XYZ file of C-alpha atoms in Angstrom:
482
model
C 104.117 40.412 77.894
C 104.731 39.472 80.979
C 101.466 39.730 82.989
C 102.449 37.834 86.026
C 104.840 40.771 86.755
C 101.686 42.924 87.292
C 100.844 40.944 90.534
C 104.311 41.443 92.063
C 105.034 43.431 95.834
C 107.295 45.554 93.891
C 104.635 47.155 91.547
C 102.011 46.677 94.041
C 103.992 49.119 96.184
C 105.051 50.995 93.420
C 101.415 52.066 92.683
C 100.620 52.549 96.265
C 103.106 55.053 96.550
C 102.216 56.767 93.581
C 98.662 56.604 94.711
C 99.509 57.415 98.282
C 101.509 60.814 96.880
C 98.611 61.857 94.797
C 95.987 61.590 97.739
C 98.630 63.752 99.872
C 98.856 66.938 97.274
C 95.167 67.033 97.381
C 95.205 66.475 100.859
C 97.778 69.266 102.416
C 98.246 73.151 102.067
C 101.775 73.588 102.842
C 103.694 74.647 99.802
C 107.010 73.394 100.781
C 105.824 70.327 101.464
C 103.913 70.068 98.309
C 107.074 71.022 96.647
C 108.644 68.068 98.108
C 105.367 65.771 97.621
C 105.678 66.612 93.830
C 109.422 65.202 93.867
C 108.262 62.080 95.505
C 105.851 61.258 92.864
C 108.413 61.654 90.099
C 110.188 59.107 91.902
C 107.134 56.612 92.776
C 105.962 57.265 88.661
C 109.560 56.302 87.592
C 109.622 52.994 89.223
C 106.212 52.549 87.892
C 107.448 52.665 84.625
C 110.663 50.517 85.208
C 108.034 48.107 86.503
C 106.224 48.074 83.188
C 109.527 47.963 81.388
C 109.992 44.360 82.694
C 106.319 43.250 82.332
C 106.616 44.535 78.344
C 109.248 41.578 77.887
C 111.432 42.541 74.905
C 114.515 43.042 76.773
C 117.750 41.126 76.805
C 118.033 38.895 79.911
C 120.748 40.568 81.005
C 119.370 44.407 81.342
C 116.152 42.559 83.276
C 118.170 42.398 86.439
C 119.840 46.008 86.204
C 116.287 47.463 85.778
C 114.818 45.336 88.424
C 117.773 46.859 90.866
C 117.117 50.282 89.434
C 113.049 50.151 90.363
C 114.156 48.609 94.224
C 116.179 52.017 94.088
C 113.533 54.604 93.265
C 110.842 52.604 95.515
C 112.978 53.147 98.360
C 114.323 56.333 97.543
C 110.465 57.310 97.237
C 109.825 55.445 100.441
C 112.479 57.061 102.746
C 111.771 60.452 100.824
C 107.831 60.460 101.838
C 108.416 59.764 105.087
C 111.141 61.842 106.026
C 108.873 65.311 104.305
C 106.019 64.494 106.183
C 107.980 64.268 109.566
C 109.593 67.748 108.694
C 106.954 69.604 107.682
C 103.492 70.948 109.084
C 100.967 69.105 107.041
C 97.755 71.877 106.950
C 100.019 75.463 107.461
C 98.849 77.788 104.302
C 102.651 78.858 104.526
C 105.930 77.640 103.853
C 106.779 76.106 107.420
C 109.637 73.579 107.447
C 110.429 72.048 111.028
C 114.430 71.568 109.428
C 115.909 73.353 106.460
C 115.796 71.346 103.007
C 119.084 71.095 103.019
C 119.259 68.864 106.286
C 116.316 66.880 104.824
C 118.040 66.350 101.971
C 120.879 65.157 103.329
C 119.056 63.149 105.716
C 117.000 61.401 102.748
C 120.342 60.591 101.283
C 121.813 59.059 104.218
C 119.217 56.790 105.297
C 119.038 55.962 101.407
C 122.164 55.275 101.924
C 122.253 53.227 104.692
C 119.513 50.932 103.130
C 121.045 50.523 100.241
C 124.642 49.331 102.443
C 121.971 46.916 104.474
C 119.721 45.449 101.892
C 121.091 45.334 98.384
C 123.540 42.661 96.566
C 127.317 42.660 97.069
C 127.243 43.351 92.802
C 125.388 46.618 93.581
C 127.546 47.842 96.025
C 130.421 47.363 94.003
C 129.202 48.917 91.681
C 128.086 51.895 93.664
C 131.690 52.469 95.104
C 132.978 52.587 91.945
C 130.662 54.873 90.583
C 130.981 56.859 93.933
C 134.606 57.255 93.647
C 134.218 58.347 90.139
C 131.747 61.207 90.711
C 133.214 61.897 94.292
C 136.204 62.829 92.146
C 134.190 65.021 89.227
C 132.596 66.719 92.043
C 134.574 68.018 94.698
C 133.580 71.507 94.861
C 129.745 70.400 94.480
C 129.947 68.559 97.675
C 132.396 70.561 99.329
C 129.281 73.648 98.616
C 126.607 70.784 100.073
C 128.454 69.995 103.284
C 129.529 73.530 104.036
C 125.560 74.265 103.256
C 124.903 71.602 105.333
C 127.221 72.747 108.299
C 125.587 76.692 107.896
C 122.506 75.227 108.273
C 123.540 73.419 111.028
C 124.988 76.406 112.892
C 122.704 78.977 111.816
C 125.646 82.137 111.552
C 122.912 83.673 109.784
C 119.189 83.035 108.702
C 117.352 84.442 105.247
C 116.482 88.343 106.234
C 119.976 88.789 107.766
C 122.139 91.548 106.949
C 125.708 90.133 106.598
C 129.387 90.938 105.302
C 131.166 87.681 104.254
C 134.572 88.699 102.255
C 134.089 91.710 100.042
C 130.349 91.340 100.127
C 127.767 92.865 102.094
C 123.663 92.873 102.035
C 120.463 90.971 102.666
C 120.333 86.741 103.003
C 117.682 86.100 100.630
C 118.083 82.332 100.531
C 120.554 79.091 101.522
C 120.997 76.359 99.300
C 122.847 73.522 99.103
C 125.151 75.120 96.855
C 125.683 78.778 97.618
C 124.360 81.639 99.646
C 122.646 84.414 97.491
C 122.910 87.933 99.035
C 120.498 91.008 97.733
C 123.445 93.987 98.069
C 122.095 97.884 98.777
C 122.469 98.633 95.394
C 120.053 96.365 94.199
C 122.672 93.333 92.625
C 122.083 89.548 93.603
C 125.072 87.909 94.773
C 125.733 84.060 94.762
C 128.242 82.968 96.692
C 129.101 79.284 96.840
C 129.142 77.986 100.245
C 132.290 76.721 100.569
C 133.819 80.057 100.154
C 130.996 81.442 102.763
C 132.433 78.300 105.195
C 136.491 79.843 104.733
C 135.821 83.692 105.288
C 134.932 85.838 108.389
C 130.987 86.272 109.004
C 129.482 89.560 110.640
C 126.282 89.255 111.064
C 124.581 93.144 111.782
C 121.333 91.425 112.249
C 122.829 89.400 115.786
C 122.299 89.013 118.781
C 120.293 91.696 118.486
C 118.406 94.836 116.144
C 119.658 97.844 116.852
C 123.283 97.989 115.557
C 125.739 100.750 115.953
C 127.270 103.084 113.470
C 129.892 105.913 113.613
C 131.228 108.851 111.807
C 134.193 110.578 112.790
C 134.499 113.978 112.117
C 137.521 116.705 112.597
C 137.809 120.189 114.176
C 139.959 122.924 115.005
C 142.428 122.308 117.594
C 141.429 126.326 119.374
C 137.782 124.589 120.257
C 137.639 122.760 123.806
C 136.637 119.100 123.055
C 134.101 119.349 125.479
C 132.364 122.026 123.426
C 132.621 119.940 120.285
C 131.107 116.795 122.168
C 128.108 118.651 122.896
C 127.492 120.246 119.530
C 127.720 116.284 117.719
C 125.107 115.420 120.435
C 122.750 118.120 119.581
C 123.187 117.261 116.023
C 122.984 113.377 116.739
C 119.443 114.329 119.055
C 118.244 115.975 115.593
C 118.654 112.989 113.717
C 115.388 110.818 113.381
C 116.962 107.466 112.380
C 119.016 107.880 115.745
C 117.233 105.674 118.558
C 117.410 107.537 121.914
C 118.345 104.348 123.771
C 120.663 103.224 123.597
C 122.432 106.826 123.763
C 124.419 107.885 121.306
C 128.093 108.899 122.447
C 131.102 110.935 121.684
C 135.235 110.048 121.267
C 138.070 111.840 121.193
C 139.824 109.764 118.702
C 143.439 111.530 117.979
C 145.594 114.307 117.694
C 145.645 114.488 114.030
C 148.279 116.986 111.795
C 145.126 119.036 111.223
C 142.587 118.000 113.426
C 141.031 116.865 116.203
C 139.418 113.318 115.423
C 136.276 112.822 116.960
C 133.941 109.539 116.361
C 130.611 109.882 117.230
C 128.658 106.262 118.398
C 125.224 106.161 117.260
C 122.600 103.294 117.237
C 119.909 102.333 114.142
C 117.462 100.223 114.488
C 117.908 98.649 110.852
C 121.187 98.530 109.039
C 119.180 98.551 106.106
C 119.136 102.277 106.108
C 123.168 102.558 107.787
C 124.050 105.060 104.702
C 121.392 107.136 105.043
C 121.463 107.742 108.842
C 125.531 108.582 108.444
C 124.359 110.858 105.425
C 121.610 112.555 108.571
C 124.517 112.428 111.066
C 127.216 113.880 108.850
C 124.815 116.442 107.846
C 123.010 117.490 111.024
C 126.815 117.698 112.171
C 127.690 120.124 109.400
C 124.770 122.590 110.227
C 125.366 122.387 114.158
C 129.073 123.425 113.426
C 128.246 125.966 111.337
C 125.978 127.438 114.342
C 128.376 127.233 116.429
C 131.401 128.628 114.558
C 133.218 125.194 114.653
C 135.796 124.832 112.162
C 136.093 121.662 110.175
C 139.665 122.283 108.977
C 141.173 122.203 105.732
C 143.063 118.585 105.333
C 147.129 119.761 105.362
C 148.887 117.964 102.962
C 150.503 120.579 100.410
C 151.216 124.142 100.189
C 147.597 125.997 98.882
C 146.811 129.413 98.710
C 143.259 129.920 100.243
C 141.105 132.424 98.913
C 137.786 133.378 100.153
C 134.929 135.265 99.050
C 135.529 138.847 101.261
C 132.769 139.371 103.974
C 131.539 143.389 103.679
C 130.446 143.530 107.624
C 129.274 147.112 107.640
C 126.803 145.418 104.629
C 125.620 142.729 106.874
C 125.403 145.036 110.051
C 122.934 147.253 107.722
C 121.074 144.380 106.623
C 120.258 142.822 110.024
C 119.330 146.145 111.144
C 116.698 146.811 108.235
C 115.040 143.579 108.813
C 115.161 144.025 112.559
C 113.683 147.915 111.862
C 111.233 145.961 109.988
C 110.016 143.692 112.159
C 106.246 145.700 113.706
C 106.936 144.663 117.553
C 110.277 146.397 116.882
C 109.333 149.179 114.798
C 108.738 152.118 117.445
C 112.004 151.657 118.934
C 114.736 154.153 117.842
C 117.578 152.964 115.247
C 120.083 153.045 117.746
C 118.259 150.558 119.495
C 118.011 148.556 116.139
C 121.475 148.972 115.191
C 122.691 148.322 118.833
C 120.550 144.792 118.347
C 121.896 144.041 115.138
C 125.355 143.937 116.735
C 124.108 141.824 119.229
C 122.494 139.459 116.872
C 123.589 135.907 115.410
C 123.340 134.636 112.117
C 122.340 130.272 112.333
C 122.088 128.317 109.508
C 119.967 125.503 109.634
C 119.428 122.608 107.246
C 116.243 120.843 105.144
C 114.843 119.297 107.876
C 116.490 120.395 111.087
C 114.677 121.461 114.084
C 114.708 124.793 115.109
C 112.695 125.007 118.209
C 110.645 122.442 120.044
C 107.612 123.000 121.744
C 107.622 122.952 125.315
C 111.478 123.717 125.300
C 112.989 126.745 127.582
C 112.713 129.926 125.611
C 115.242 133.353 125.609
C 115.473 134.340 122.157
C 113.662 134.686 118.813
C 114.408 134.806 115.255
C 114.018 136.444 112.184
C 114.120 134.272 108.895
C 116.787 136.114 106.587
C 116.503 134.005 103.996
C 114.586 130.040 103.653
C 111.532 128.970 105.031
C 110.462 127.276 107.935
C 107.617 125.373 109.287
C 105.522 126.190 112.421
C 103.556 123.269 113.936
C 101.792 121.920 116.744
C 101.461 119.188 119.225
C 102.441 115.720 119.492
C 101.450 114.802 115.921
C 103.360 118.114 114.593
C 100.076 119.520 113.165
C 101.452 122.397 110.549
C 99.807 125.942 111.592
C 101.818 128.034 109.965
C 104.843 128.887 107.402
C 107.422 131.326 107.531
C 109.325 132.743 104.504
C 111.907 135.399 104.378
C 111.122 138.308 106.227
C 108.858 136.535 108.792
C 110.189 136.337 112.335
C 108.955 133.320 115.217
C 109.528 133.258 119.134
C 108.669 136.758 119.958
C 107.078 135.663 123.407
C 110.449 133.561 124.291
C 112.109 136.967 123.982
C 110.190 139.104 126.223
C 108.867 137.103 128.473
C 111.084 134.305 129.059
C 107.721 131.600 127.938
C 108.314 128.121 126.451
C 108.491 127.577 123.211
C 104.501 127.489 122.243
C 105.696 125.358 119.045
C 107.632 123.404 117.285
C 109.615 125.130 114.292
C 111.639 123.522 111.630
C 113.482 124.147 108.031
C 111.602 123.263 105.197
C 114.304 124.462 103.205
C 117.907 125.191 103.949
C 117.531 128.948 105.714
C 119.483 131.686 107.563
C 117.861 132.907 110.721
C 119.056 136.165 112.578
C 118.742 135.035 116.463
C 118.190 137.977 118.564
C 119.111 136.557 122.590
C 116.822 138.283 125.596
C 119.946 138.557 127.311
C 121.552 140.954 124.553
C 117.812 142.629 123.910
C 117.528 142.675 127.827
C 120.844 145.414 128.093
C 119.478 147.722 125.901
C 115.470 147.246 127.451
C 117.004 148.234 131.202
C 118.262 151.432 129.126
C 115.475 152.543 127.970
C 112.544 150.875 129.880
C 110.463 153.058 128.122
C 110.178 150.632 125.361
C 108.489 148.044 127.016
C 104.964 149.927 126.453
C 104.998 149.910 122.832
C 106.986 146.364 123.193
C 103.526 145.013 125.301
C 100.772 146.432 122.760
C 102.294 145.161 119.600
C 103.242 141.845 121.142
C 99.570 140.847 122.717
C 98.395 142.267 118.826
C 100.741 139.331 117.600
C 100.153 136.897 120.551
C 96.051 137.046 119.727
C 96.806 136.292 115.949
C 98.901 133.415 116.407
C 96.237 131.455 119.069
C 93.823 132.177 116.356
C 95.770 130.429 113.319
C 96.413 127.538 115.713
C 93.075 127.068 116.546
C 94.020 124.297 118.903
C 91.496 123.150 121.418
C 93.097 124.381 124.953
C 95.078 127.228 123.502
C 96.504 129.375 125.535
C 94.233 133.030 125.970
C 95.667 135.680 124.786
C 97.558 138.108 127.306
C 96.312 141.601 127.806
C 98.295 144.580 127.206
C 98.677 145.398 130.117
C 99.290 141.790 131.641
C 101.691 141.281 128.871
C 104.141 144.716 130.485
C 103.722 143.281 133.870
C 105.300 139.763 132.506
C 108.011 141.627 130.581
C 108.928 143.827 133.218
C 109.084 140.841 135.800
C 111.513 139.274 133.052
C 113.220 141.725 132.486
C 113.875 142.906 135.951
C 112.224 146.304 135.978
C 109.599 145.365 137.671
């Protein structure tokens, strides 16, 4: 054994930087930069044991040199390694901070490696690093061609970890950059690696840049007999009725085309996350659906071939009868004469509404009320939308709208997909200036339902209950008899 090697700079160091390591991971709390510490002291213990290697003695005097080489390498590959961690990275930080990514450390490490080894080591060593370099520069093209486009994302930052991006046929969530490849989490769950140097060749859109809120669209046909105009204002209703849809910036409406069977519309919307992009067109496309349907707006048929249409026959005479018994039903309604019922059933307008729509709000203008054919719907309350009360077929809301003109007291949506009857107070109002008569039995049975209502909602600050005969004076005044 050669004991005299024991006393040499090179192990000396070599044990100071294995020492030096160790006191560091006890020492800091970052985890990346433990990460990194951990790597150095793989190196550090390697050239360690190249050092003892040599002091053992038994090998051939002409493997002593190569291994001597080999523990310069690692000690200043450990070295350069050490320092260049602890300049990148906050030292006491209980998370994973790194001033640079790893992948510009890393190359950084191995270019000031590099570089010393160029400056420092023998004109053998070099030689026979170029050969060795053109050898696995060759076996390795598309490894380093993934490093330095790695290196050059990281360098440009198209996109960070977190980012929703489409690159090629791909689309989802940055979950991490390597020096490789850039793995994306897709919506439907499925990690996708893609190697950087294909990431580097194809078109990036980043829907997390410059800023949040990104904009969607759906496009949507009607019927060329309804004025555009018309059908603008029906998708913006629906779009206002659509909870993922941000207010500002406001959502807008495009006549797209003259198609063969339709007028193309596309209606611009903004999200705040395109995370949830498919469900907010799903709420668009829906709430767009319903809204037509109110509104008699025609989504046509697609023209493409010859079809014979056939349709379930409407019985109106049925329907008329049917709107007229629930309306005959209804107690505020019931001591009026049938000809007054079936003269309001005529008048009256079957909406559709879906899960989840809104109805009513509170606070908004009121002039008609509705009677719940067939669904349920929720009644609530305030800013919070505290539930009071639930209506189920049969039940009827907005009473006071209708004969007096009031705000909507509260806010009333579908629980269920329903079909209201909506009775207008300008239709009910023709047949009250008939027969003002009415408006007496109209008053009583309307304060009866007025006083119930305050008391389910129990709300601190409700409004009183009207008196009867307060109640006729208000109706009257509404209604222009007064």
């Amino acid at each position: 054994m050669d004991t005299a090697r024991l006393t040499s700079p090179h192990f000396i160091a070599g044990v100071a930087l294995l020492v030096a390591t160790l006191a560091l991971l006890f020492a800091v709390r970052n985890p990346a930069l433990r990460r990194r510490l951990r790597l150095t002291l793989g190196v550090a213990a390697a050239a360690v044991g190249a050092h003892l290697v040599l002091v053992g003695g038994a090998l051939p005097e002409g493997y002593v040199g190569n291994i001597f080489s080999i523990e310069k390498l690692l000690l200043t590959l450990g070295a350069i390694q050490v320092v260049i961690t602890l300049l990148f990275h906050q030292w006491f930080s209980d998370h994973a901070t790194e001033r640079a990514p790893g992948i510009v450390q890393g190359a950084l490490i191995i270019s000031v490696f590099l570089l010393v080894v160029t400056l420092v080591f023998p004109e053998q060593l070099l030689a026979a690093s170029a050969v060795g370099a053109v050898v696995v520069g060759f076996a390795l093209q598309d490894t380093l061609g993934n490093f330095f486009a790695g290196l050059a994302l990281q360098i440009d930052r198209p996109f960070k970890p977190g980012h929703w991006i489409e690159v090629g046929p791909f689309q989802g969530r940055v979950t991490e950059i390597t020096w490789r490849a850039t793995k994306i989490q897709t919506k439907t769950g499925n990690l996708v690696i893609v190697p950087n140097n294909i990431v580097g060749k194809e078109a990036i859109t980043n829907y997390s840049e410059p800023q949040s809120p990104t904009r969607l669209f759906v496009e949507v046909g009607t019927g060329y007999q309804i004025p555009p105009n018309q059908v603008r204002e029906a998708i913006i209703v629906a779009l206002s009725r659509c909870p993922r849809v941000l207010e500002t910036p406001a959502p807008d409406v495009m006549l797209m085309e003259f198609g063969g069977s339709a007028i193309n519309f596309r209606a611009r919307f903004w999200v705040q996350d395109f995370e949830h992009d498919e469900r907010a067109r799903d709420e668009v496309r829906t709430a767009i659906y319903y809204e037509f349907h109110r509104r008699e707006i025609e989504i046509p048929w697609p023209i493409q071939v010859e079809y014979s249409r056939t349709e379930v026959p409407r019985d109106p005479i049925a329907e008329h009868r049917r709107n007229e018994q629930q309306i005959a039903a209804v107690p505020i309604f019931a001591g009026l004469a049938p000809d007054v019922h079936a003269a309001m059933a005529a008048a009256a307008r079957t909406r559709l509404y879906g899960q989840g729509d809104i109805v009513v709000r509170e606070g908004d203008p009121g002039g008609s009320m509705f009677l719940v054919t067939d669904g349920t719907v929720v009644i609530s309350v305030g800013p919070e939308r505290r539930e009071v009360a639930v209506t189920e077929t049969g039940g009827y809301f907005g009473e006071m709208s209708l004969l007096t003109g009031d705000a909507r007291s509260a806010t009333v949506s579908a629980r269920r997909d329903s079909t209201l009857l909506e009775i207008s107070a300008e239709a009910f109002g023709a047949h009250v200036r008939s027969q003002p008569s009415v408006l007496d039995a109209l008053a009583g049975a309307a304060a009866t339902r007025r006083a119930e209502l305050n008391a389910v909602k129990s709300a601190p600050g409700a409004t009183p209950a009207a008196g009867h005969a307060s109640l006729l004076a208000r109706m009257r005044k509404f209604f222009r008899l007064a």
